[in-house]
């Protein structure tokens, strides 16, 4: 008997069978590969954090040891500067917060140590011209100056906006800039290319041809520095009291 | 063996590389050709991914072509392509993370690449698995080499590098040479592609 491949029942059964087979295949592939790709993602995140504090070009194999050398704890705080989670459980607290999970009541802070000097790394998340942008900013223990930054992006224009990630010199110019003035207003700004005052403590130069991406970076920095302001303020006050 | 590489089969493989190129002649798959060619490396990976997916989907569809109900054949083709694309993007994430980050959404968009659907509908639905494999690989490579040419020119003139290796020496920049920012925009890819088609047509007369 020849099957009638045009009958309704055959069509429905065929579609169902195909979909079930494909679903099983995909589920299988996903569960086999998810371990590896998750590890890759975490490794990449650690690499970005390390890049922000000045350890660029870390080999994949050394990421874990370098990361552990610097990062003491991944805390979670809120925008009032209260520490909600001390982050002692290795990568399970602040580190586990995804970019989309960051809110004013859930702000990750990485507490770091280099040459027995304490400093902090905070995440930055914002919108570029075409898609999301993000970064990490290492802030010195005084809570007021930049130790280093790293930016990355989803889909900024290759060769223009994408330079926020690829142009190391663009990121390096943030080093030692001032974040807040004496009354804790955010003063760090990213100007349009060529407009920044080279002597200024607070101005950085944007990328030529990528003004809109630059605006995104500027807004992102402003927003997140405001969110973390209280934390740095309290932190500095405690330190001065202890001394 | 002689049958596997007969004249007809050679033609199936070689035609899409040149005289029946999917991009140059059929003008299919333009959208992704514009999007991923700002640099050479993503262009190469994209070309290879499309070739692999096209080969596999052609073979799979060709194997089950006699069982596919006519009324839902496009949907079945889409399901097969979508499954393959998802698997490839998962493999890239697991084994070539950096590249998968660079290609980001474009791997997913292979699903909508018109060349794929075109070949499945026009070739794999009516030909055997071996011919379909040749056709898939041929079309994939035909697509890939155009991407590589456009990507190479755009990276060289737009960023002064090839595969991120600096080719235009610093002394050129010191002397006043500037990278052509236009080259990094998709619009320039369109113009370049037009030039490639122009050159191609002036050599190959139908």
XYZ file of C-alpha atoms in Angstrom, chain B residues 12 27 56 63 71 78 88 115 118 121 127 133 136 141 144 148 165 171 189:
19
model
C 26.686 20.780 -9.746
C 21.730 37.918 -5.818
C 23.981 19.042 6.152
C 17.154 11.889 2.367
C 1.816 21.215 1.998
C 12.831 25.561 8.165
C 26.242 25.095 15.196
C 20.430 30.790 -0.295
C 16.525 28.439 -2.188
C 13.522 24.019 -2.390
C 17.857 15.276 -6.153
C 25.843 17.431 -0.708
C 25.350 22.474 -0.745
C 31.817 28.024 -0.877
C 32.030 32.174 1.299
C 36.112 36.750 2.048
C 47.462 41.776 11.791
C 54.873 55.360 8.933
C 29.838 46.674 1.458
